[in-house]
Tab-separated table of C-alpha atoms in Angstrom:
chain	number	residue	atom	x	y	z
O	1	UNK	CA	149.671	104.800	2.217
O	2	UNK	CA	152.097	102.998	4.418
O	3	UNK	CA	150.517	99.806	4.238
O	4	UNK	CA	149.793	98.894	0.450
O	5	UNK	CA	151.939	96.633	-0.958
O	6	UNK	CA	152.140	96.552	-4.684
O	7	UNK	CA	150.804	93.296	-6.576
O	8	UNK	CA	151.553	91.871	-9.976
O	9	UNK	CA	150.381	88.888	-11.683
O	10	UNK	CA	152.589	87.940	-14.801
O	11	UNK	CA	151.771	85.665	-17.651
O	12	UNK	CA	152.865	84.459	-21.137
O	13	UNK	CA	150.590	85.085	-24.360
O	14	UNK	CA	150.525	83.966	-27.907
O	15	UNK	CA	147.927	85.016	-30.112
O	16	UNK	CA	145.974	82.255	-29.329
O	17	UNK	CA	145.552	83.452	-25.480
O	18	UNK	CA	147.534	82.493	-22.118
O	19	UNK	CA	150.640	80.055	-22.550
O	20	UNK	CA	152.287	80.549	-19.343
O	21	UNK	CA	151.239	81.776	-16.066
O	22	UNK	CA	152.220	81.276	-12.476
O	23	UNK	CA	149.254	78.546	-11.903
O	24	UNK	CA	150.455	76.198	-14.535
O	25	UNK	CA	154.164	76.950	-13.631
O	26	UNK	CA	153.396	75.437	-10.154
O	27	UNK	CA	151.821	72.501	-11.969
O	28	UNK	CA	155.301	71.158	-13.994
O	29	UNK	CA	157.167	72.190	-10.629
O	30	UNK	CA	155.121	69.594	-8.690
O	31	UNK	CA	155.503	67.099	-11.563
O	32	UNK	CA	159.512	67.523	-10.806
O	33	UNK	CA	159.214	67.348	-7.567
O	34	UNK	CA	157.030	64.615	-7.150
O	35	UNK	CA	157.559	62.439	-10.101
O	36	UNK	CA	153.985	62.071	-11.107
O	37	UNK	CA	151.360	64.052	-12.879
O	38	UNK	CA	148.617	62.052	-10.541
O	39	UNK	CA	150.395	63.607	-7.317
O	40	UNK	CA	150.934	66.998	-9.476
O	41	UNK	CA	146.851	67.076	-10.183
O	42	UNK	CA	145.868	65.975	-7.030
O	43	UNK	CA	147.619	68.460	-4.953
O	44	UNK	CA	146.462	71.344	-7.322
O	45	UNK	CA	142.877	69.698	-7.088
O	46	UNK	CA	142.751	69.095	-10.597
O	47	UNK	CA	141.891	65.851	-12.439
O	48	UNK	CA	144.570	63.709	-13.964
O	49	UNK	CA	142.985	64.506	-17.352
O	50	UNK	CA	142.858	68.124	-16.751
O	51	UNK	CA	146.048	68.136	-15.673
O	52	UNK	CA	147.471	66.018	-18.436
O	53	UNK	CA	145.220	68.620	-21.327
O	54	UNK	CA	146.920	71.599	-19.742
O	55	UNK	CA	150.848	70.437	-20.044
O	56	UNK	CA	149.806	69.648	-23.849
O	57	UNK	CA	148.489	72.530	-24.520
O	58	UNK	CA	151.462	74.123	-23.308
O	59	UNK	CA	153.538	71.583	-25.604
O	60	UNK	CA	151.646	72.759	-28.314
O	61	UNK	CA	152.350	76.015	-27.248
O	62	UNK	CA	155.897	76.242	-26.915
O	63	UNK	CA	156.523	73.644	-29.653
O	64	UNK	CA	158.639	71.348	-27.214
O	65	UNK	CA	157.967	68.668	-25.030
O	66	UNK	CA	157.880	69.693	-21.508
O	67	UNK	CA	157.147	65.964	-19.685
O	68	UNK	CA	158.490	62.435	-20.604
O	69	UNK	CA	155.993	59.583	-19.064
O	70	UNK	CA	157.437	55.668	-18.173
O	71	UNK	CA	154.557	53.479	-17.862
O	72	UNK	CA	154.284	50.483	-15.343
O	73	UNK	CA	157.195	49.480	-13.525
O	74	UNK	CA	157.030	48.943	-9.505
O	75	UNK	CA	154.721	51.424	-8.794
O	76	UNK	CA	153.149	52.189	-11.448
O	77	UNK	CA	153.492	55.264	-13.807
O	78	UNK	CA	156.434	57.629	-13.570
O	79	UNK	CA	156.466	61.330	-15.495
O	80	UNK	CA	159.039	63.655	-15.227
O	81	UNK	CA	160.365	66.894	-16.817
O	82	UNK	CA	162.342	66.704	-20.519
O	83	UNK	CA	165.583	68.518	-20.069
O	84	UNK	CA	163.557	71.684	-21.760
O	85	UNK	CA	160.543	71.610	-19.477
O	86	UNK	CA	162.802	71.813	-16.317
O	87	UNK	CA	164.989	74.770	-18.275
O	88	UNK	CA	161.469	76.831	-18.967
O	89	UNK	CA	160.340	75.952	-15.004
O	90	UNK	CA	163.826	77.568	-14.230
O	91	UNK	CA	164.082	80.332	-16.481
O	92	UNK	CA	160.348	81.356	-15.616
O	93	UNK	CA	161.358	81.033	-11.670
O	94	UNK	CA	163.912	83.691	-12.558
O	95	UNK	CA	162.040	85.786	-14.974
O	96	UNK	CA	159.005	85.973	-12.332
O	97	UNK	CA	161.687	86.699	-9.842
O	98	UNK	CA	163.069	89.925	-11.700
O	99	UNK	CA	159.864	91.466	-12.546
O	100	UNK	CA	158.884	91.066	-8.159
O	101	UNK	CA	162.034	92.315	-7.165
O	102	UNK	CA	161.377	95.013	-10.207
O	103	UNK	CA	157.857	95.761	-8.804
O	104	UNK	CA	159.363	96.344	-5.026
O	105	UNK	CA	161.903	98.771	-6.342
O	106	UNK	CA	159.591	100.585	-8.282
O	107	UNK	CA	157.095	101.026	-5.827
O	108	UNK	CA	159.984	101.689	-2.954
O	109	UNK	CA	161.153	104.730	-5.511
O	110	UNK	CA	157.892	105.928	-6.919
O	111	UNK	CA	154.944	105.409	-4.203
O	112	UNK	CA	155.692	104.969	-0.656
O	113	UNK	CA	157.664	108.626	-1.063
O	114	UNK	CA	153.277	109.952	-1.217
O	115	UNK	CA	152.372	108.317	1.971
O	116	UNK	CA	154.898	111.303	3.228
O	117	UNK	CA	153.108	114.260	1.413
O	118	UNK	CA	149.635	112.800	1.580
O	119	UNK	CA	147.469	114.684	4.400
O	120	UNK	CA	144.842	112.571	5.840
O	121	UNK	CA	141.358	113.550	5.462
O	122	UNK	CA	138.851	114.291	7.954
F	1	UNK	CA	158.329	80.481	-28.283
F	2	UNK	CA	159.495	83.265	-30.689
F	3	UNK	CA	156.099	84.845	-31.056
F	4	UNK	CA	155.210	85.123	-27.264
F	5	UNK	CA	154.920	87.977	-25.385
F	6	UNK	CA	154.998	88.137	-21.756
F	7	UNK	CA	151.943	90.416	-20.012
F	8	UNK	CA	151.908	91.857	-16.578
F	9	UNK	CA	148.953	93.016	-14.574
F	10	UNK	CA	149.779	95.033	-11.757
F	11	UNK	CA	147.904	97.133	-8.407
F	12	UNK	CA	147.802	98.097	-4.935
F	13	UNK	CA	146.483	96.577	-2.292
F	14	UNK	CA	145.729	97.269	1.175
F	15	UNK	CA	144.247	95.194	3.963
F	16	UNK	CA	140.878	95.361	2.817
F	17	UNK	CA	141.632	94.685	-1.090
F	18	UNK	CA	142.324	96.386	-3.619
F	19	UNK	CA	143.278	99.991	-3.730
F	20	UNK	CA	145.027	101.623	-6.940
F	21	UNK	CA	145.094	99.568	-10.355
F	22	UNK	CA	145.156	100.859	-14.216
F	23	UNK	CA	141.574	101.076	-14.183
F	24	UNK	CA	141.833	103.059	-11.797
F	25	UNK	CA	144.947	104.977	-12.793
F	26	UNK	CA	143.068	105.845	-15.887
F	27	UNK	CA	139.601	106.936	-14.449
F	28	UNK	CA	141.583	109.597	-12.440
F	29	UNK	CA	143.740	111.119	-16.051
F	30	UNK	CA	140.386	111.223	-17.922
F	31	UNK	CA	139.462	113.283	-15.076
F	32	UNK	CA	142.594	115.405	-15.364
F	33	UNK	CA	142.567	115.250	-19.260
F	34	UNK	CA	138.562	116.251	-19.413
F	35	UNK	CA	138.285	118.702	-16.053
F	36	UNK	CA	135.196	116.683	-15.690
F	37	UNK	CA	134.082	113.788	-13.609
F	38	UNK	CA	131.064	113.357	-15.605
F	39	UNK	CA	132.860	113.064	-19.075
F	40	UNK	CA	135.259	110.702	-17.361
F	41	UNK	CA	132.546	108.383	-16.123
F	42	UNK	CA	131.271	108.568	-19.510
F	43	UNK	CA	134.293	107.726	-22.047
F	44	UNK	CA	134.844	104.095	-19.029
F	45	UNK	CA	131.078	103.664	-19.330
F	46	UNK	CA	130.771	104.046	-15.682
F	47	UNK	CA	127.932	105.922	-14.052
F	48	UNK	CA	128.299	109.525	-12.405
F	49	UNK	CA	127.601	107.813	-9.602
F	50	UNK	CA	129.600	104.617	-9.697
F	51	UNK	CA	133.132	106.964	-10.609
F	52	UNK	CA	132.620	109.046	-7.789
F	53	UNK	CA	132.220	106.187	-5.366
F	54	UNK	CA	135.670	104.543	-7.110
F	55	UNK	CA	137.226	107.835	-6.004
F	56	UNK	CA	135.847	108.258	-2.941
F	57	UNK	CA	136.624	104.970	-1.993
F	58	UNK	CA	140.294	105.729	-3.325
F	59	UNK	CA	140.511	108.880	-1.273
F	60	UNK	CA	139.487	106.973	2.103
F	61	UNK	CA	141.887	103.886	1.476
F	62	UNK	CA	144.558	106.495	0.401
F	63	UNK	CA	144.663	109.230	3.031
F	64	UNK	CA	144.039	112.326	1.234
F	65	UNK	CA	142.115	113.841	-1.224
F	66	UNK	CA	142.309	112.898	-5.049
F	67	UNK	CA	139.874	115.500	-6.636
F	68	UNK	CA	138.532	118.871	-6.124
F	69	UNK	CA	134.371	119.774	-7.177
F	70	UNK	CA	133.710	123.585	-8.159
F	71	UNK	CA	129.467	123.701	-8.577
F	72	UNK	CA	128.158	125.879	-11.010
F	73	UNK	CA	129.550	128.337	-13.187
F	74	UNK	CA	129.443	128.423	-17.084
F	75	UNK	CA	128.591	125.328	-18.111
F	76	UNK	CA	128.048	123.529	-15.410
F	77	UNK	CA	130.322	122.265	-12.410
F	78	UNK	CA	134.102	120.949	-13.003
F	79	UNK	CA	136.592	118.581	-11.558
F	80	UNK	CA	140.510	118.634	-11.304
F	81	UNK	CA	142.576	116.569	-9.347
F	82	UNK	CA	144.264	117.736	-6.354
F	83	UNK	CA	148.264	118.235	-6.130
F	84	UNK	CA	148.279	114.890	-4.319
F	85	UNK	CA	146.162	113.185	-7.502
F	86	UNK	CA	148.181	114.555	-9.990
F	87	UNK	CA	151.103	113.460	-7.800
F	88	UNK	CA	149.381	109.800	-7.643
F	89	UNK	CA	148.572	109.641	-11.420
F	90	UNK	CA	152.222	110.662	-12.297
F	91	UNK	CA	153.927	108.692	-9.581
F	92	UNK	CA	151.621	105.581	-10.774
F	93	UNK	CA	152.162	105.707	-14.012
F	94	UNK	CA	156.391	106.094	-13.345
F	95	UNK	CA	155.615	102.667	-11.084
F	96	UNK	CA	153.903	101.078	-14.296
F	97	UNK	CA	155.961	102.018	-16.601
F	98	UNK	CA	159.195	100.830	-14.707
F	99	UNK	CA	157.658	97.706	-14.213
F	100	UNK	CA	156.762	96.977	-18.129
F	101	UNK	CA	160.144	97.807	-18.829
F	102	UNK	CA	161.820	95.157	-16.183
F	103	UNK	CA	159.376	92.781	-17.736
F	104	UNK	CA	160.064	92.914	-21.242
F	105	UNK	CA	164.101	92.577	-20.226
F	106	UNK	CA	163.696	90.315	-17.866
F	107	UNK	CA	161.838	87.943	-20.635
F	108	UNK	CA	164.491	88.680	-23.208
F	109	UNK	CA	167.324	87.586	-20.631
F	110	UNK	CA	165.387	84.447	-19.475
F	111	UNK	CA	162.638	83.207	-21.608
F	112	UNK	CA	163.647	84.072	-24.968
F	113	UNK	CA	166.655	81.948	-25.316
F	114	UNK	CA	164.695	79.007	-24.613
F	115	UNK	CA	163.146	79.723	-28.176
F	116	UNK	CA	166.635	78.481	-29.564
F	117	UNK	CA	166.991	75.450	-27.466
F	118	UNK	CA	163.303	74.222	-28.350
F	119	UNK	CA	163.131	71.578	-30.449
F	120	UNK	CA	159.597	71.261	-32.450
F	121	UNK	CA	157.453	68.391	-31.352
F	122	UNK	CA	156.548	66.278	-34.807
């Protein structure tokens, strides 16, 4: 058993299905980081309109608004994260965080210890 | 955000995919909890054949073996798991279990305060 590693894919649910997950996590960190939900799509490979349907579905969601938009200017269009939507992209780096480092422990504790006491087969 | 709850899929994985998940986990206690790999299959809706293959394919990717056939007998032939699968199944389940439980505090540390700082959108 030396060489499994242990994997663990998190999410948030209502009861209406999946609010939060790693994939759209990554989405409203690339708004932040690049200023613009046209950059944010394109480097997920998604299209602006997808993109823009899955941060309000997340609003609606949550209940909060997660992205503030400026139109025009030099440039054109500007979006960025609301003082809440860059809190949740924190506290959800930490949370996922915690539960990995959890998940390493656990395994560290629990499994590897077998791949000492397991005989291989023929 | 009050009424969502964070969810956690977790497994094992080795260099050639994936090696140990709940699925799994629970196709191996049903074969503990029964004494039959037959009755197993049945209450997952697998096939005889298709369980013992999931096993099998556990046992090579593991190192050891996971269950033990007797043929015959009164009533037909029976399965139990070896000392090594009922140390798997137990050491699994401690893993899973350790896991849910770093998840559902790390998500009332990080995520559920953000349920007070929300402010509804109209």
């Amino acid at each position: 058993m030396a060489d499994l590693v242990p994997r663990c894919k998190l999410w948030l649910e209502s009861d209406s299905g999946l609010v939060m997950s790693d994939y759209r996590l990554r989405l409203l960190a690339l708004v932040a980081e690049t200023g613009s939900l046209a950059s944010a799509a394109s480097a997920m490979h998604l299209s602006y309109r997808r993109a823009w349907g899955k941060i309000k579905e997340l609003e609606a969601n949550l209940g909060f608004p997660l992205v503030r938009s400026e139109v025009g200017g030099a440039g054109g269009g500007h979006t960025t994260l609301t003082d809440e939507g860059r809190q949740l992209v924190e506290a959800y780096d930490r949370f996922r965080r915690r539960v990995e480092a959890a998940v390493s422990q656990a395994f560290a504790e629990e499994l590897a210890p077998l791949a000492q006491t397991g005989t291989p087969t023929a």
